[in-house]
Amino acid sequence: MLAALAFAASRFIVTPRAEQAPLFVVPRGIVVLLALLAAITFLTEGAILDWGALLLAGKGLLAPDQAGLGYSVFAIAMTAGRLTGDRVVARIGDRQTMFWGGLLALMGYGIMLLAPVAVVAMLGLMLIGLGASNTVPVLFRQAGAQNAMPPELAVASITTVGYAGILAGPAAIGFVAGHTGLTAAFWMLAALLCLVPLCARAAVAKASA
């Protein structure tokens, strides 16, 4: 009896064939802008993780064995921002969250790079973490709302490009720092971060259209 059932199942029960997803999806339309902003934001996190301690120690703000404290402050602030992000977005919306978050992160970069003492630099790192914390979640949400390409492929492409920023970005910063100095490399990163508030209106409006 069991053998007959097994034979019937193999002959007459049709199982859907899973579609093979592409290994890499090239972003299209507004997704290109969303992916670029995600890469810049991820690059910010990667730079502070890999180079933040060296920057603080090189500026004489912290001893080498204490310089890792800077990333701890940044990470705690980013975690706090993510945990409260839903309430912030519900109150002011995606566009304002990106705009003011980008400005807050830029202010943090300026404070960190111009800080005369360690406490002021820590304040800058805290502002960077808070400001950048909700940019990527907003970008993913906008990727799911756009019509330029299927939402699941848009999210996949943004994830790929974003993590390319966090992986390749610190190496690029090291290359630039070897020619211009680490402080100048961080100023260049701050200049890139200007794109987040500047493009907030276009990214949210076009993705939601």
mmCIF file with all atom_site columns, C-alpha atoms in Angstrom:
data_model
loop_
_atom_site.group_PDB
_atom_site.id
_atom_site.type_symbol
_atom_site.label_atom_id
_atom_site.label_alt_id
_atom_site.label_comp_id
_atom_site.label_asym_id
_atom_site.label_entity_id
_atom_site.label_seq_id
_atom_site.pdbx_PDB_ins_code
_atom_site.Cartn_x
_atom_site.Cartn_y
_atom_site.Cartn_z
_atom_site.occupancy
_atom_site.B_iso_or_equiv
_atom_site.pdbx_formal_charge
_atom_site.auth_seq_id
_atom_site.auth_comp_id
_atom_site.auth_asym_id
_atom_site.auth_atom_id
_atom_site.pdbx_PDB_model_num
ATOM 1   C CA . MET A 1 1   ? 0.000  0.000  0.000   1.00 0.00 ? 1   MET A CA 1
ATOM 2   C CA . LEU A 1 2   ? 2.737  2.419  0.984   1.00 0.00 ? 2   LEU A CA 1
ATOM 3   C CA . ALA A 1 3   ? 4.719  1.527  -2.132  1.00 0.00 ? 3   ALA A CA 1
ATOM 4   C CA . ALA A 1 4   ? 1.683  2.237  -4.315  1.00 0.00 ? 4   ALA A CA 1
ATOM 5   C CA . LEU A 1 5   ? 1.135  5.619  -2.658  1.00 0.00 ? 5   LEU A CA 1
ATOM 6   C CA . ALA A 1 6   ? 4.788  6.534  -3.100  1.00 0.00 ? 6   ALA A CA 1
ATOM 7   C CA . PHE A 1 7   ? 4.639  5.566  -6.785  1.00 0.00 ? 7   PHE A CA 1
ATOM 8   C CA . ALA A 1 8   ? 1.466  7.604  -7.319  1.00 0.00 ? 8   ALA A CA 1
ATOM 9   C CA . ALA A 1 9   ? 2.948  10.616 -5.576  1.00 0.00 ? 9   ALA A CA 1
ATOM 10  C CA . SER A 1 10  ? 6.034  10.540 -7.753  1.00 0.00 ? 10  SER A CA 1
ATOM 11  C CA . ARG A 1 11  ? 3.967  10.283 -10.944 1.00 0.00 ? 11  ARG A CA 1
ATOM 12  C CA . PHE A 1 12  ? 0.998  12.562 -10.347 1.00 0.00 ? 12  PHE A CA 1
ATOM 13  C CA . ILE A 1 13  ? 1.931  15.151 -7.722  1.00 0.00 ? 13  ILE A CA 1
ATOM 14  C CA . VAL A 1 14  ? 3.523  18.162 -9.401  1.00 0.00 ? 14  VAL A CA 1
ATOM 15  C CA . THR A 1 15  ? 6.051  20.090 -7.343  1.00 0.00 ? 15  THR A CA 1
ATOM 16  C CA . PRO A 1 16  ? 6.784  23.653 -8.405  1.00 0.00 ? 16  PRO A CA 1
ATOM 17  C CA . ARG A 1 17  ? 10.275 24.212 -9.724  1.00 0.00 ? 17  ARG A CA 1
ATOM 18  C CA . ALA A 1 18  ? 12.138 26.853 -7.750  1.00 0.00 ? 18  ALA A CA 1
ATOM 19  C CA . GLU A 1 19  ? 13.282 29.822 -9.773  1.00 0.00 ? 19  GLU A CA 1
ATOM 20  C CA . GLN A 1 20  ? 17.006 30.306 -9.741  1.00 0.00 ? 20  GLN A CA 1
ATOM 21  C CA . ALA A 1 21  ? 17.836 33.792 -8.522  1.00 0.00 ? 21  ALA A CA 1
ATOM 22  C CA . PRO A 1 22  ? 20.718 35.648 -10.187 1.00 0.00 ? 22  PRO A CA 1
ATOM 23  C CA . LEU A 1 23  ? 23.975 35.829 -8.267  1.00 0.00 ? 23  LEU A CA 1
ATOM 24  C CA . PHE A 1 24  ? 24.236 39.592 -8.782  1.00 0.00 ? 24  PHE A CA 1
ATOM 25  C CA . VAL A 1 25  ? 21.596 42.127 -9.717  1.00 0.00 ? 25  VAL A CA 1
ATOM 26  C CA . VAL A 1 26  ? 22.579 45.397 -11.364 1.00 0.00 ? 26  VAL A CA 1
ATOM 27  C CA . PRO A 1 27  ? 20.541 48.229 -9.825  1.00 0.00 ? 27  PRO A CA 1
ATOM 28  C CA . ARG A 1 28  ? 18.345 50.217 -12.198 1.00 0.00 ? 28  ARG A CA 1
ATOM 29  C CA . GLY A 1 29  ? 16.590 53.561 -12.035 1.00 0.00 ? 29  GLY A CA 1
ATOM 30  C CA . ILE A 1 30  ? 16.172 55.038 -8.573  1.00 0.00 ? 30  ILE A CA 1
ATOM 31  C CA . VAL A 1 31  ? 17.749 51.891 -7.086  1.00 0.00 ? 31  VAL A CA 1
ATOM 32  C CA . VAL A 1 32  ? 21.131 53.154 -8.350  1.00 0.00 ? 32  VAL A CA 1
ATOM 33  C CA . LEU A 1 33  ? 20.824 56.198 -6.086  1.00 0.00 ? 33  LEU A CA 1
ATOM 34  C CA . LEU A 1 34  ? 19.586 54.118 -3.161  1.00 0.00 ? 34  LEU A CA 1
ATOM 35  C CA . ALA A 1 35  ? 22.513 51.703 -3.564  1.00 0.00 ? 35  ALA A CA 1
ATOM 36  C CA . LEU A 1 36  ? 25.022 54.562 -3.764  1.00 0.00 ? 36  LEU A CA 1
ATOM 37  C CA . LEU A 1 37  ? 23.700 56.137 -0.564  1.00 0.00 ? 37  LEU A CA 1
ATOM 38  C CA . ALA A 1 38  ? 23.781 52.743 1.166   1.00 0.00 ? 38  ALA A CA 1
ATOM 39  C CA . ALA A 1 39  ? 27.414 52.224 0.117   1.00 0.00 ? 39  ALA A CA 1
ATOM 40  C CA . ILE A 1 40  ? 28.384 55.649 1.467   1.00 0.00 ? 40  ILE A CA 1
ATOM 41  C CA . THR A 1 41  ? 26.631 54.991 4.773   1.00 0.00 ? 41  THR A CA 1
ATOM 42  C CA . PHE A 1 42  ? 28.171 51.541 5.138   1.00 0.00 ? 42  PHE A CA 1
ATOM 43  C CA . LEU A 1 43  ? 31.540 53.064 4.265   1.00 0.00 ? 43  LEU A CA 1
ATOM 44  C CA . THR A 1 44  ? 31.120 55.468 7.172   1.00 0.00 ? 44  THR A CA 1
ATOM 45  C CA . GLU A 1 45  ? 30.702 52.567 9.567   1.00 0.00 ? 45  GLU A CA 1
ATOM 46  C CA . GLY A 1 46  ? 33.590 50.613 8.061   1.00 0.00 ? 46  GLY A CA 1
ATOM 47  C CA . ALA A 1 47  ? 35.927 53.605 8.209   1.00 0.00 ? 47  ALA A CA 1
ATOM 48  C CA . ILE A 1 48  ? 35.304 54.187 11.896  1.00 0.00 ? 48  ILE A CA 1
ATOM 49  C CA . LEU A 1 49  ? 35.630 50.474 12.637  1.00 0.00 ? 49  LEU A CA 1
ATOM 50  C CA . ASP A 1 50  ? 38.954 50.083 10.805  1.00 0.00 ? 50  ASP A CA 1
ATOM 51  C CA . TRP A 1 51  ? 40.523 53.539 11.047  1.00 0.00 ? 51  TRP A CA 1
ATOM 52  C CA . GLY A 1 52  ? 38.784 55.414 13.862  1.00 0.00 ? 52  GLY A CA 1
ATOM 53  C CA . ALA A 1 53  ? 41.130 54.222 16.595  1.00 0.00 ? 53  ALA A CA 1
ATOM 54  C CA . LEU A 1 54  ? 44.202 55.079 14.517  1.00 0.00 ? 54  LEU A CA 1
ATOM 55  C CA . LEU A 1 55  ? 42.773 58.533 13.822  1.00 0.00 ? 55  LEU A CA 1
ATOM 56  C CA . LEU A 1 56  ? 42.178 59.261 17.514  1.00 0.00 ? 56  LEU A CA 1
ATOM 57  C CA . ALA A 1 57  ? 45.594 57.936 18.508  1.00 0.00 ? 57  ALA A CA 1
ATOM 58  C CA . GLY A 1 58  ? 47.332 59.761 15.656  1.00 0.00 ? 58  GLY A CA 1
ATOM 59  C CA . LYS A 1 59  ? 45.788 63.078 16.713  1.00 0.00 ? 59  LYS A CA 1
ATOM 60  C CA . GLY A 1 60  ? 47.014 62.477 20.256  1.00 0.00 ? 60  GLY A CA 1
ATOM 61  C CA . LEU A 1 61  ? 43.501 62.430 21.705  1.00 0.00 ? 61  LEU A CA 1
ATOM 62  C CA . LEU A 1 62  ? 43.746 58.938 23.189  1.00 0.00 ? 62  LEU A CA 1
ATOM 63  C CA . ALA A 1 63  ? 46.502 56.489 24.007  1.00 0.00 ? 63  ALA A CA 1
ATOM 64  C CA . PRO A 1 64  ? 46.803 53.621 21.500  1.00 0.00 ? 64  PRO A CA 1
ATOM 65  C CA . ASP A 1 65  ? 45.468 51.098 24.023  1.00 0.00 ? 65  ASP A CA 1
ATOM 66  C CA . GLN A 1 66  ? 42.384 53.257 24.654  1.00 0.00 ? 66  GLN A CA 1
ATOM 67  C CA . ALA A 1 67  ? 41.641 54.427 21.124  1.00 0.00 ? 67  ALA A CA 1
ATOM 68  C CA . GLY A 1 68  ? 39.177 51.599 20.502  1.00 0.00 ? 68  GLY A CA 1
ATOM 69  C CA . LEU A 1 69  ? 36.819 53.375 22.881  1.00 0.00 ? 69  LEU A CA 1
ATOM 70  C CA . GLY A 1 70  ? 35.825 55.626 19.992  1.00 0.00 ? 70  GLY A CA 1
ATOM 71  C CA . TYR A 1 71  ? 34.236 52.801 18.026  1.00 0.00 ? 71  TYR A CA 1
ATOM 72  C CA . SER A 1 72  ? 32.456 51.597 21.162  1.00 0.00 ? 72  SER A CA 1
ATOM 73  C CA . VAL A 1 73  ? 30.816 55.012 21.556  1.00 0.00 ? 73  VAL A CA 1
ATOM 74  C CA . PHE A 1 74  ? 29.887 55.019 17.867  1.00 0.00 ? 74  PHE A CA 1
ATOM 75  C CA . ALA A 1 75  ? 28.439 51.492 18.007  1.00 0.00 ? 75  ALA A CA 1
ATOM 76  C CA . ILE A 1 76  ? 26.399 52.179 21.155  1.00 0.00 ? 76  ILE A CA 1
ATOM 77  C CA . ALA A 1 77  ? 24.969 55.355 19.620  1.00 0.00 ? 77  ALA A CA 1
ATOM 78  C CA . MET A 1 78  ? 24.114 53.538 16.389  1.00 0.00 ? 78  MET A CA 1
ATOM 79  C CA . THR A 1 79  ? 22.398 50.740 18.315  1.00 0.00 ? 79  THR A CA 1
ATOM 80  C CA . ALA A 1 80  ? 20.369 53.260 20.308  1.00 0.00 ? 80  ALA A CA 1
ATOM 81  C CA . GLY A 1 81  ? 19.413 55.027 17.086  1.00 0.00 ? 81  GLY A CA 1
ATOM 82  C CA . ARG A 1 82  ? 18.281 51.785 15.456  1.00 0.00 ? 82  ARG A CA 1
ATOM 83  C CA . LEU A 1 83  ? 16.205 50.797 18.483  1.00 0.00 ? 83  LEU A CA 1
ATOM 84  C CA . THR A 1 84  ? 14.368 54.125 18.452  1.00 0.00 ? 84  THR A CA 1
ATOM 85  C CA . GLY A 1 85  ? 14.311 54.472 14.671  1.00 0.00 ? 85  GLY A CA 1
ATOM 86  C CA . ASP A 1 86  ? 10.752 53.243 14.144  1.00 0.00 ? 86  ASP A CA 1
ATOM 87  C CA . ARG A 1 87  ? 9.393  55.937 16.439  1.00 0.00 ? 87  ARG A CA 1
ATOM 88  C CA . VAL A 1 88  ? 11.499 58.605 14.743  1.00 0.00 ? 88  VAL A CA 1
ATOM 89  C CA . VAL A 1 89  ? 10.337 57.579 11.266  1.00 0.00 ? 89  VAL A CA 1
ATOM 90  C CA . ALA A 1 90  ? 6.711  57.358 12.402  1.00 0.00 ? 90  ALA A CA 1
ATOM 91  C CA . ARG A 1 91  ? 6.968  60.899 13.726  1.00 0.00 ? 91  ARG A CA 1
ATOM 92  C CA . ILE A 1 92  ? 8.841  62.716 10.939  1.00 0.00 ? 92  ILE A CA 1
ATOM 93  C CA . GLY A 1 93  ? 8.831  60.321 7.956   1.00 0.00 ? 93  GLY A CA 1
ATOM 94  C CA . ASP A 1 94  ? 11.535 58.734 5.806   1.00 0.00 ? 94  ASP A CA 1
ATOM 95  C CA . ARG A 1 95  ? 12.644 61.890 4.016   1.00 0.00 ? 95  ARG A CA 1
ATOM 96  C CA . GLN A 1 96  ? 13.178 63.950 7.155   1.00 0.00 ? 96  GLN A CA 1
ATOM 97  C CA . THR A 1 97  ? 14.858 61.017 8.879   1.00 0.00 ? 97  THR A CA 1
ATOM 98  C CA . MET A 1 98  ? 17.405 60.774 6.064   1.00 0.00 ? 98  MET A CA 1
ATOM 99  C CA . PHE A 1 99  ? 17.889 64.527 5.832   1.00 0.00 ? 99  PHE A CA 1
ATOM 100 C CA . TRP A 1 100 ? 18.357 65.308 9.520   1.00 0.00 ? 100 TRP A CA 1
ATOM 101 C CA . GLY A 1 101 ? 20.224 62.064 10.150  1.00 0.00 ? 101 GLY A CA 1
ATOM 102 C CA . GLY A 1 102 ? 22.677 62.951 7.388   1.00 0.00 ? 102 GLY A CA 1
ATOM 103 C CA . LEU A 1 103 ? 23.162 66.451 8.781   1.00 0.00 ? 103 LEU A CA 1
ATOM 104 C CA . LEU A 1 104 ? 23.691 65.048 12.278  1.00 0.00 ? 104 LEU A CA 1
ATOM 105 C CA . ALA A 1 105 ? 26.327 62.618 10.983  1.00 0.00 ? 105 ALA A CA 1
ATOM 106 C CA . LEU A 1 106 ? 28.071 65.437 9.096   1.00 0.00 ? 106 LEU A CA 1
ATOM 107 C CA . MET A 1 107 ? 28.098 67.563 12.232  1.00 0.00 ? 107 MET A CA 1
ATOM 108 C CA . GLY A 1 108 ? 29.600 64.612 14.077  1.00 0.00 ? 108 GLY A CA 1
ATOM 109 C CA . TYR A 1 109 ? 32.367 64.296 11.501  1.00 0.00 ? 109 TYR A CA 1
ATOM 110 C CA . GLY A 1 110 ? 33.232 67.960 11.836  1.00 0.00 ? 110 GLY A CA 1
ATOM 111 C CA . ILE A 1 111 ? 33.313 67.750 15.632  1.00 0.00 ? 111 ILE A CA 1
ATOM 112 C CA . MET A 1 112 ? 35.409 64.568 15.605  1.00 0.00 ? 112 MET A CA 1
ATOM 113 C CA . LEU A 1 113 ? 37.966 65.883 13.119  1.00 0.00 ? 113 LEU A CA 1
ATOM 114 C CA . LEU A 1 114 ? 38.315 69.292 14.778  1.00 0.00 ? 114 LEU A CA 1
ATOM 115 C CA . ALA A 1 115 ? 38.140 68.037 18.369  1.00 0.00 ? 115 ALA A CA 1
ATOM 116 C CA . PRO A 1 116 ? 40.863 69.422 20.659  1.00 0.00 ? 116 PRO A CA 1
ATOM 117 C CA . VAL A 1 117 ? 40.259 66.792 23.362  1.00 0.00 ? 117 VAL A CA 1
ATOM 118 C CA . ALA A 1 118 ? 39.027 63.209 23.526  1.00 0.00 ? 118 ALA A CA 1
ATOM 119 C CA . VAL A 1 119 ? 35.659 64.029 25.122  1.00 0.00 ? 119 VAL A CA 1
ATOM 120 C CA . VAL A 1 120 ? 34.724 66.284 22.205  1.00 0.00 ? 120 VAL A CA 1
ATOM 121 C CA . ALA A 1 121 ? 35.809 63.604 19.715  1.00 0.00 ? 121 ALA A CA 1
ATOM 122 C CA . MET A 1 122 ? 33.585 61.098 21.530  1.00 0.00 ? 122 MET A CA 1
ATOM 123 C CA . LEU A 1 123 ? 30.673 63.503 21.163  1.00 0.00 ? 123 LEU A CA 1
ATOM 124 C CA . GLY A 1 124 ? 31.349 63.629 17.432  1.00 0.00 ? 124 GLY A CA 1
ATOM 125 C CA . LEU A 1 125 ? 31.413 59.840 17.173  1.00 0.00 ? 125 LEU A CA 1
ATOM 126 C CA . MET A 1 126 ? 28.156 59.627 19.097  1.00 0.00 ? 126 MET A CA 1
ATOM 127 C CA . LEU A 1 127 ? 26.501 62.045 16.664  1.00 0.00 ? 127 LEU A CA 1
ATOM 128 C CA . ILE A 1 128 ? 27.811 60.070 13.676  1.00 0.00 ? 128 ILE A CA 1
ATOM 129 C CA . GLY A 1 129 ? 26.346 56.866 15.091  1.00 0.00 ? 129 GLY A CA 1
ATOM 130 C CA . LEU A 1 130 ? 22.978 58.446 15.843  1.00 0.00 ? 130 LEU A CA 1
ATOM 131 C CA . GLY A 1 131 ? 22.802 60.254 12.517  1.00 0.00 ? 131 GLY A CA 1
ATOM 132 C CA . ALA A 1 132 ? 23.758 57.297 10.342  1.00 0.00 ? 132 ALA A CA 1
ATOM 133 C CA . SER A 1 133 ? 21.763 54.706 12.270  1.00 0.00 ? 133 SER A CA 1
ATOM 134 C CA . ASN A 1 134 ? 18.506 54.922 10.330  1.00 0.00 ? 134 ASN A CA 1
ATOM 135 C CA . THR A 1 135 ? 19.711 55.823 6.844   1.00 0.00 ? 135 THR A CA 1
ATOM 136 C CA . VAL A 1 136 ? 20.143 52.240 5.647   1.00 0.00 ? 136 VAL A CA 1
ATOM 137 C CA . PRO A 1 137 ? 16.792 51.021 7.068   1.00 0.00 ? 137 PRO A CA 1
ATOM 138 C CA . VAL A 1 138 ? 15.079 53.896 5.242   1.00 0.00 ? 138 VAL A CA 1
ATOM 139 C CA . LEU A 1 139 ? 16.906 52.988 2.022   1.00 0.00 ? 139 LEU A CA 1
ATOM 140 C CA . PHE A 1 140 ? 15.814 49.356 2.286   1.00 0.00 ? 140 PHE A CA 1
ATOM 141 C CA . ARG A 1 141 ? 12.245 50.445 2.895   1.00 0.00 ? 141 ARG A CA 1
ATOM 142 C CA . GLN A 1 142 ? 12.345 52.701 -0.150  1.00 0.00 ? 142 GLN A CA 1
ATOM 143 C CA . ALA A 1 143 ? 13.800 49.852 -2.211  1.00 0.00 ? 143 ALA A CA 1
ATOM 144 C CA . GLY A 1 144 ? 10.729 47.813 -1.363  1.00 0.00 ? 144 GLY A CA 1
ATOM 145 C CA . ALA A 1 145 ? 8.417  50.647 -2.427  1.00 0.00 ? 145 ALA A CA 1
ATOM 146 C CA . GLN A 1 146 ? 9.940  51.601 -5.801  1.00 0.00 ? 146 GLN A CA 1
ATOM 147 C CA . ASN A 1 147 ? 8.714  50.410 -9.198  1.00 0.00 ? 147 ASN A CA 1
ATOM 148 C CA . ALA A 1 148 ? 11.933 50.433 -11.254 1.00 0.00 ? 148 ALA A CA 1
ATOM 149 C CA . MET A 1 149 ? 12.655 46.761 -10.554 1.00 0.00 ? 149 MET A CA 1
ATOM 150 C CA . PRO A 1 150 ? 11.236 43.895 -8.450  1.00 0.00 ? 150 PRO A CA 1
ATOM 151 C CA . PRO A 1 151 ? 11.482 44.807 -4.742  1.00 0.00 ? 151 PRO A CA 1
ATOM 152 C CA . GLU A 1 152 ? 13.336 41.638 -3.732  1.00 0.00 ? 152 GLU A CA 1
ATOM 153 C CA . LEU A 1 153 ? 15.966 42.219 -6.425  1.00 0.00 ? 153 LEU A CA 1
ATOM 154 C CA . ALA A 1 154 ? 16.260 45.884 -5.473  1.00 0.00 ? 154 ALA A CA 1
ATOM 155 C CA . VAL A 1 155 ? 16.913 44.995 -1.837  1.00 0.00 ? 155 VAL A CA 1
ATOM 156 C CA . ALA A 1 156 ? 19.454 42.363 -2.908  1.00 0.00 ? 156 ALA A CA 1
ATOM 157 C CA . SER A 1 157 ? 21.325 44.819 -5.122  1.00 0.00 ? 157 SER A CA 1
ATOM 158 C CA . ILE A 1 158 ? 21.395 47.492 -2.409  1.00 0.00 ? 158 ILE A CA 1
ATOM 159 C CA . THR A 1 159 ? 22.694 44.930 0.087   1.00 0.00 ? 159 THR A CA 1
ATOM 160 C CA . THR A 1 160 ? 25.456 43.851 -2.309  1.00 0.00 ? 160 THR A CA 1
ATOM 161 C CA . VAL A 1 161 ? 26.579 47.382 -3.148  1.00 0.00 ? 161 VAL A CA 1
ATOM 162 C CA . GLY A 1 162 ? 26.280 48.490 0.470   1.00 0.00 ? 162 GLY A CA 1
ATOM 163 C CA . TYR A 1 163 ? 28.438 45.708 1.834   1.00 0.00 ? 163 TYR A CA 1
ATOM 164 C CA . ALA A 1 164 ? 30.921 46.304 -0.953  1.00 0.00 ? 164 ALA A CA 1
ATOM 165 C CA . GLY A 1 165 ? 31.283 49.760 0.577   1.00 0.00 ? 165 GLY A CA 1
ATOM 166 C CA . ILE A 1 166 ? 31.942 48.413 4.052   1.00 0.00 ? 166 ILE A CA 1
ATOM 167 C CA . LEU A 1 167 ? 34.470 45.852 2.716   1.00 0.00 ? 167 LEU A CA 1
ATOM 168 C CA . ALA A 1 168 ? 36.338 47.789 0.034   1.00 0.00 ? 168 ALA A CA 1
ATOM 169 C CA . GLY A 1 169 ? 35.888 51.264 1.480   1.00 0.00 ? 169 GLY A CA 1
ATOM 170 C CA . PRO A 1 170 ? 38.358 51.020 4.373   1.00 0.00 ? 170 PRO A CA 1
ATOM 171 C CA . ALA A 1 171 ? 41.043 49.760 1.975   1.00 0.00 ? 171 ALA A CA 1
ATOM 172 C CA . ALA A 1 172 ? 40.370 52.743 -0.278  1.00 0.00 ? 172 ALA A CA 1
ATOM 173 C CA . ILE A 1 173 ? 40.616 55.062 2.721   1.00 0.00 ? 173 ILE A CA 1
ATOM 174 C CA . GLY A 1 174 ? 43.959 53.507 3.603   1.00 0.00 ? 174 GLY A CA 1
ATOM 175 C CA . PHE A 1 175 ? 45.175 54.124 0.059   1.00 0.00 ? 175 PHE A CA 1
ATOM 176 C CA . VAL A 1 176 ? 44.064 57.761 0.166   1.00 0.00 ? 176 VAL A CA 1
ATOM 177 C CA . ALA A 1 177 ? 45.500 58.209 3.658   1.00 0.00 ? 177 ALA A CA 1
ATOM 178 C CA . GLY A 1 178 ? 48.872 56.978 2.417   1.00 0.00 ? 178 GLY A CA 1
ATOM 179 C CA . HIS A 1 179 ? 48.999 59.940 0.038   1.00 0.00 ? 179 HIS A CA 1
ATOM 180 C CA . THR A 1 180 ? 47.124 62.688 1.876   1.00 0.00 ? 180 THR A CA 1
ATOM 181 C CA . GLY A 1 181 ? 47.023 61.649 5.527   1.00 0.00 ? 181 GLY A CA 1
ATOM 182 C CA . LEU A 1 182 ? 44.263 59.977 7.531   1.00 0.00 ? 182 LEU A CA 1
ATOM 183 C CA . THR A 1 183 ? 42.593 63.219 8.596   1.00 0.00 ? 183 THR A CA 1
ATOM 184 C CA . ALA A 1 184 ? 42.277 64.350 4.972   1.00 0.00 ? 184 ALA A CA 1
ATOM 185 C CA . ALA A 1 185 ? 40.855 60.946 4.029   1.00 0.00 ? 185 ALA A CA 1
ATOM 186 C CA . PHE A 1 186 ? 38.164 61.330 6.685   1.00 0.00 ? 186 PHE A CA 1
ATOM 187 C CA . TRP A 1 187 ? 37.343 64.818 5.394   1.00 0.00 ? 187 TRP A CA 1
ATOM 188 C CA . MET A 1 188 ? 36.857 63.265 1.955   1.00 0.00 ? 188 MET A CA 1
ATOM 189 C CA . LEU A 1 189 ? 34.520 60.711 3.511   1.00 0.00 ? 189 LEU A CA 1
ATOM 190 C CA . ALA A 1 190 ? 32.580 63.538 5.145   1.00 0.00 ? 190 ALA A CA 1
ATOM 191 C CA . ALA A 1 191 ? 32.273 65.184 1.732   1.00 0.00 ? 191 ALA A CA 1
ATOM 192 C CA . LEU A 1 192 ? 30.790 61.959 0.337   1.00 0.00 ? 192 LEU A CA 1
ATOM 193 C CA . LEU A 1 193 ? 28.381 61.824 3.251   1.00 0.00 ? 193 LEU A CA 1
ATOM 194 C CA . CYS A 1 194 ? 26.991 65.191 2.131   1.00 0.00 ? 194 CYS A CA 1
ATOM 195 C CA . LEU A 1 195 ? 25.142 63.245 -0.568  1.00 0.00 ? 195 LEU A CA 1
ATOM 196 C CA . VAL A 1 196 ? 22.830 61.691 2.032   1.00 0.00 ? 196 VAL A CA 1
ATOM 197 C CA . PRO A 1 197 ? 20.995 64.879 3.091   1.00 0.00 ? 197 PRO A CA 1
ATOM 198 C CA . LEU A 1 198 ? 21.343 66.402 -0.369  1.00 0.00 ? 198 LEU A CA 1
ATOM 199 C CA . CYS A 1 199 ? 19.702 63.396 -2.044  1.00 0.00 ? 199 CYS A CA 1
ATOM 200 C CA . ALA A 1 200 ? 17.144 62.604 0.667   1.00 0.00 ? 200 ALA A CA 1
ATOM 201 C CA . ARG A 1 201 ? 14.306 64.361 -1.133  1.00 0.00 ? 201 ARG A CA 1
ATOM 202 C CA . ALA A 1 202 ? 15.033 62.759 -4.510  1.00 0.00 ? 202 ALA A CA 1
ATOM 203 C CA . ALA A 1 203 ? 15.596 59.276 -3.073  1.00 0.00 ? 203 ALA A CA 1
ATOM 204 C CA . VAL A 1 204 ? 12.382 59.157 -1.075  1.00 0.00 ? 204 VAL A CA 1
ATOM 205 C CA . ALA A 1 205 ? 10.165 60.980 -3.575  1.00 0.00 ? 205 ALA A CA 1
ATOM 206 C CA . LYS A 1 206 ? 11.222 58.969 -6.639  1.00 0.00 ? 206 LYS A CA 1
ATOM 207 C CA . ALA A 1 207 ? 11.283 55.646 -4.832  1.00 0.00 ? 207 ALA A CA 1
ATOM 208 C CA . SER A 1 208 ? 7.768  56.216 -3.525  1.00 0.00 ? 208 SER A CA 1
ATOM 209 C CA . ALA A 1 209 ? 6.425  57.385 -6.883  1.00 0.00 ? 209 ALA A CA 1
#
